[in-house]
Amino acid sequence: MIDILIPLLVLAAVGIFCAVLLTLAARFFSVEENETEAALRACLPGANCGACGFSGCDGYAKALANGEAEKTNLCIPGGDRTAGELAAILGKEAEDVVELVAYVACGGTCDASGRKYDYRGKPSCVAAASAFRGDRFCTFACLGYGDCTRVCPNGAISIEGGIARINPKKCVGCGLCSKTCPQHIIHLVKDTTRVVVKCSNKDKGAEVRRICKSGCIGCGKCERSCPSGAIFVKDNLAEIDYSKCTSCGLCAEVCPVHCLEEGSFLCGSRFLPE
Amino acid sequence: MTLKSLILILMSGVLVNNYVLQRFLGICPFLGVSKKFQQASGMGIAVTFVMLCATAVTWPIQTYLLERFNLGYLQTIVFILVIAALVQFVELVLKKVLPSLHRSLGVYLPLITTNCAVLGVTINNITDGYNFLESMVSSLGVGLGFLLAMVLFAGVRSKIDNTAPPKCLQGLPVTLIAASIVSLSFYGFASVVENLLK
């Protein structure tokens, strides 16, 4: 009899001890869920893109509720509407959100530039880029296997003419595509921007000309034509200082290879087919 | 017991008797959470942490409670009970005391509650006849070995993601083949540790 009782008692004692310990722990170490935090979280779009600089929407809501984050205008996908709602909950004045849009800094469509070998691996830009730096003649070019289209939460990116094209009407500026692209050629700009450089090739002009019809050859015509000194050629590639750019569009007119594109991101006219 | 024997125990836990790759314990998190490097390292650190806590609790229980009443045969069930309760307790405490650590390890802790690698290391410490200090060092070694296996395999899997295997092998089959090759490579360590400190 005693042979059964002792193990039973020992096991029961261990079990009861654990139960009491957990019950006490649940009581004394309980953490209250913040109501403001839940309300703030409900306003955020839930894309968990991290554009606000916090670890997803939960992180941003928590930081706002705890007062660690002051600004309510950090959520770029949510835009002005979300900023207004967040500010209303916190009793602050809404600030304007600087909305961003992404663009692909490559104009090397099938017509403009070719492929140096026949890639038959997994249809993914990361995989293609690991084999001889991609199958394009231009090592800076968009590979067009659509890693960005798959990561885009809003379906704003499509592959047209062999390269990625971003529809600015659908783009919310979360920057996920920019982080995914193995060529690092997707950039975010303010949605008030009117002119972008659609090339990333930093090779010498003659070399660029040989492999791509629409690549920047670094001729400097744009630099000379710009009335406000906002555009300059650096490392054989045109670069725009957006703090000076007045969006006059003169550079786009003089560019001999048409790698500078002018238009309005907001109305999407710059991407309309020619 | 010298420093030498402690180092020997540590290194054999990391390399020779790697729990995942040589003893095939804890395969579930090894295959489940090794997709991304960050998750894999988080899981590895959480397992190491829990192994140390579990050994610190189960070794005294075995020595001062079970062996005293001649209840060695209750080892498995008591250890499961204690480890499960311990992990829950640690999670509650971390949530309150160290929220930042809880955020990084929190999601993995419930997964470890019934991890056989944790149970395995506590039971093996007893069967190998280690004293308390040796047990703790052994747990640390095994935990680090788990972390190493997770991190290595996360790297291997990131390479697999960029390949196009035949359709019949896609997904889990190719992952298991890769795991077996990684495991084979660890046989190379078989006689390294014995000669390490000669």
mmCIF file of N, CA and C in Angstrom, chain A residues 3 6-7 10-11 14-15 18 21-22 25-26 28-31 62 121-122 124 126-127, chain B residues 65 69 71 73-74 77-78 81-82 85 88-89 92-93 95-97 103 161-164:
data_model
loop_
_atom_site.group_PDB
_atom_site.id
_atom_site.type_symbol
_atom_site.label_atom_id
_atom_site.label_comp_id
_atom_site.label_asym_id
_atom_site.label_seq_id
_atom_site.Cartn_x
_atom_site.Cartn_y
_atom_site.Cartn_z
ATOM 1 N N ASP A 3 3.766 1.564 -0.966
ATOM 2 C CA ASP A 3 4.533 1.681 -2.206
ATOM 3 C C ASP A 3 3.792 2.494 -3.258
ATOM 4 N N ILE A 6 3.242 6.645 -1.619
ATOM 5 C CA ILE A 6 4.337 7.637 -1.649
ATOM 6 C C ILE A 6 4.496 8.270 -3.035
ATOM 7 N N PRO A 7 4.606 7.443 -4.118
ATOM 8 C CA PRO A 7 4.682 8.075 -5.436
ATOM 9 C C PRO A 7 3.481 8.960 -5.738
ATOM 10 N N VAL A 10 3.941 12.170 -3.798
ATOM 11 C CA VAL A 10 5.028 12.994 -4.351
ATOM 12 C C VAL A 10 4.569 13.682 -5.625
ATOM 13 N N LEU A 11 3.945 12.899 -6.525
ATOM 14 C CA LEU A 11 3.489 13.450 -7.802
ATOM 15 C C LEU A 11 2.429 14.520 -7.578
ATOM 16 N N VAL A 14 4.081 17.663 -6.262
ATOM 17 C CA VAL A 14 4.741 18.420 -7.330
ATOM 18 C C VAL A 14 3.707 19.151 -8.176
ATOM 19 N N GLY A 15 2.629 18.435 -8.554
ATOM 20 C CA GLY A 15 1.577 19.029 -9.376
ATOM 21 C C GLY A 15 0.925 20.213 -8.694
ATOM 22 N N CYS A 18 3.244 23.223 -8.544
ATOM 23 C CA CYS A 18 3.312 23.921 -9.833
ATOM 24 C C CYS A 18 2.052 24.746 -10.052
ATOM 25 N N LEU A 21 2.063 27.798 -7.869
ATOM 26 C CA LEU A 21 3.080 28.735 -8.376
ATOM 27 C C LEU A 21 2.539 29.508 -9.573
ATOM 28 N N LEU A 22 1.918 28.777 -10.526
ATOM 29 C CA LEU A 22 1.415 29.434 -11.731
ATOM 30 C C LEU A 22 0.268 30.366 -11.405
ATOM 31 N N ALA A 25 1.733 33.395 -9.872
ATOM 32 C CA ALA A 25 2.448 34.162 -10.896
ATOM 33 C C ALA A 25 1.466 34.914 -11.776
ATOM 34 N N ALA A 26 0.364 34.233 -12.145
ATOM 35 C CA ALA A 26 -0.631 34.878 -12.998
ATOM 36 C C ALA A 26 -1.224 36.089 -12.292
ATOM 37 N N PHE A 28 0.317 37.938 -9.694
ATOM 38 C CA PHE A 28 1.256 39.007 -9.367
ATOM 39 C C PHE A 28 2.014 39.549 -10.569
ATOM 40 N N PHE A 29 2.094 38.751 -11.619
ATOM 41 C CA PHE A 29 2.848 39.221 -12.790
ATOM 42 C C PHE A 29 1.926 39.583 -13.951
ATOM 43 N N SER A 30 0.621 39.773 -13.649
ATOM 44 C CA SER A 30 -0.295 40.074 -14.751
ATOM 45 C C SER A 30 0.014 41.460 -15.314
ATOM 46 N N VAL A 31 -0.112 41.592 -16.619
ATOM 47 C CA VAL A 31 0.141 42.860 -17.284
ATOM 48 C C VAL A 31 -1.171 43.358 -17.867
ATOM 49 N N LYS A 62 1.695 50.756 -29.668
ATOM 50 C CA LYS A 62 2.214 50.691 -28.306
ATOM 51 C C LYS A 62 3.052 51.932 -27.982
ATOM 52 N N GLY A 121 16.225 29.014 -64.218
ATOM 53 C CA GLY A 121 16.067 28.614 -62.818
ATOM 54 C C GLY A 121 14.726 29.045 -62.275
ATOM 55 N N LYS A 122 14.664 29.119 -60.935
ATOM 56 C CA LYS A 122 13.423 29.538 -60.284
ATOM 57 C C LYS A 122 13.091 30.968 -60.712
ATOM 58 N N SER A 124 12.641 33.971 -59.920
ATOM 59 C CA SER A 124 12.738 34.895 -58.796
ATOM 60 C C SER A 124 13.964 35.771 -59.008
ATOM 61 N N VAL A 126 15.872 37.267 -56.832
ATOM 62 C CA VAL A 126 16.975 36.967 -55.909
ATOM 63 C C VAL A 126 17.788 35.793 -56.456
ATOM 64 N N ALA A 127 17.064 34.761 -56.965
ATOM 65 C CA ALA A 127 17.755 33.596 -57.508
ATOM 66 C C ALA A 127 18.516 33.965 -58.772
ATOM 67 N N LEU B 65 14.612 14.681 -4.246
ATOM 68 C CA LEU B 65 13.233 14.223 -4.038
ATOM 69 C C LEU B 65 13.066 12.787 -4.532
ATOM 70 N N PHE B 69 13.262 9.007 -2.242
ATOM 71 C CA PHE B 69 12.131 8.098 -2.027
ATOM 72 C C PHE B 69 12.184 6.885 -2.954
ATOM 73 N N LEU B 71 12.202 6.823 -6.223
ATOM 74 C CA LEU B 71 11.152 6.985 -7.237
ATOM 75 C C LEU B 71 11.752 7.328 -8.612
ATOM 76 N N TYR B 73 11.819 5.892 -11.267
ATOM 77 C CA TYR B 73 10.974 5.556 -12.415
ATOM 78 C C TYR B 73 9.927 6.629 -12.724
ATOM 79 N N LEU B 74 9.703 7.561 -11.781
ATOM 80 C CA LEU B 74 8.757 8.653 -12.044
ATOM 81 C C LEU B 74 9.413 9.821 -12.781
ATOM 82 N N ILE B 77 7.719 11.515 -16.065
ATOM 83 C CA ILE B 77 6.448 12.248 -15.882
ATOM 84 C C ILE B 77 6.647 13.479 -15.009
ATOM 85 N N VAL B 78 7.486 13.358 -13.965
ATOM 86 C CA VAL B 78 7.724 14.519 -13.102
ATOM 87 C C VAL B 78 8.453 15.614 -13.881
ATOM 88 N N LEU B 81 6.101 17.447 -16.246
ATOM 89 C CA LEU B 81 5.250 18.337 -15.448
ATOM 90 C C LEU B 81 6.005 19.593 -15.044
ATOM 91 N N VAL B 82 7.208 19.376 -14.504
ATOM 92 C CA VAL B 82 7.974 20.510 -13.986
ATOM 93 C C VAL B 82 8.396 21.448 -15.107
ATOM 94 N N ALA B 85 5.408 23.514 -16.452
ATOM 95 C CA ALA B 85 5.042 24.578 -15.515
ATOM 96 C C ALA B 85 6.107 25.666 -15.500
ATOM 97 N N GLN B 88 5.907 28.049 -18.542
ATOM 98 C CA GLN B 88 4.795 28.979 -18.368
ATOM 99 C C GLN B 88 5.143 30.052 -17.346
ATOM 100 N N PHE B 89 5.773 29.630 -16.259
ATOM 101 C CA PHE B 89 6.145 30.563 -15.197
ATOM 102 C C PHE B 89 7.144 31.591 -15.722
ATOM 103 N N LEU B 92 5.462 34.182 -17.836
ATOM 104 C CA LEU B 92 4.731 35.177 -17.048
ATOM 105 C C LEU B 92 5.687 36.190 -16.428
ATOM 106 N N VAL B 93 6.788 35.682 -15.858
ATOM 107 C CA VAL B 93 7.737 36.565 -15.190
ATOM 108 C C VAL B 93 8.382 37.508 -16.191
ATOM 109 N N LYS B 95 7.241 38.554 -19.023
ATOM 110 C CA LYS B 95 6.285 39.532 -19.532
ATOM 111 C C LYS B 95 6.227 40.746 -18.623
ATOM 112 N N LYS B 96 6.343 40.501 -17.317
ATOM 113 C CA LYS B 96 6.245 41.600 -16.363
ATOM 114 C C LYS B 96 7.598 42.285 -16.157
ATOM 115 N N VAL B 97 8.637 41.487 -15.959
ATOM 116 C CA VAL B 97 9.910 42.041 -15.505
ATOM 117 C C VAL B 97 10.765 42.539 -16.672
ATOM 118 N N ARG B 103 9.379 40.202 -25.682
ATOM 119 C CA ARG B 103 8.982 40.461 -27.066
ATOM 120 C C ARG B 103 9.810 39.646 -28.043
ATOM 121 N N ASP B 161 15.677 28.102 -50.961
ATOM 122 C CA ASP B 161 14.571 28.941 -51.440
ATOM 123 C C ASP B 161 14.829 29.482 -52.832
ATOM 124 N N ASN B 162 16.097 29.645 -53.185
ATOM 125 C CA ASN B 162 16.419 30.232 -54.481
ATOM 126 C C ASN B 162 16.676 29.183 -55.550
ATOM 127 N N THR B 163 16.317 27.957 -55.290
ATOM 128 C CA THR B 163 16.492 26.923 -56.306
ATOM 129 C C THR B 163 15.124 26.391 -56.711
ATOM 130 N N ALA B 164 15.083 25.691 -57.819
ATOM 131 C CA ALA B 164 13.830 25.111 -58.287
ATOM 132 C C ALA B 164 13.973 23.594 -58.330
#
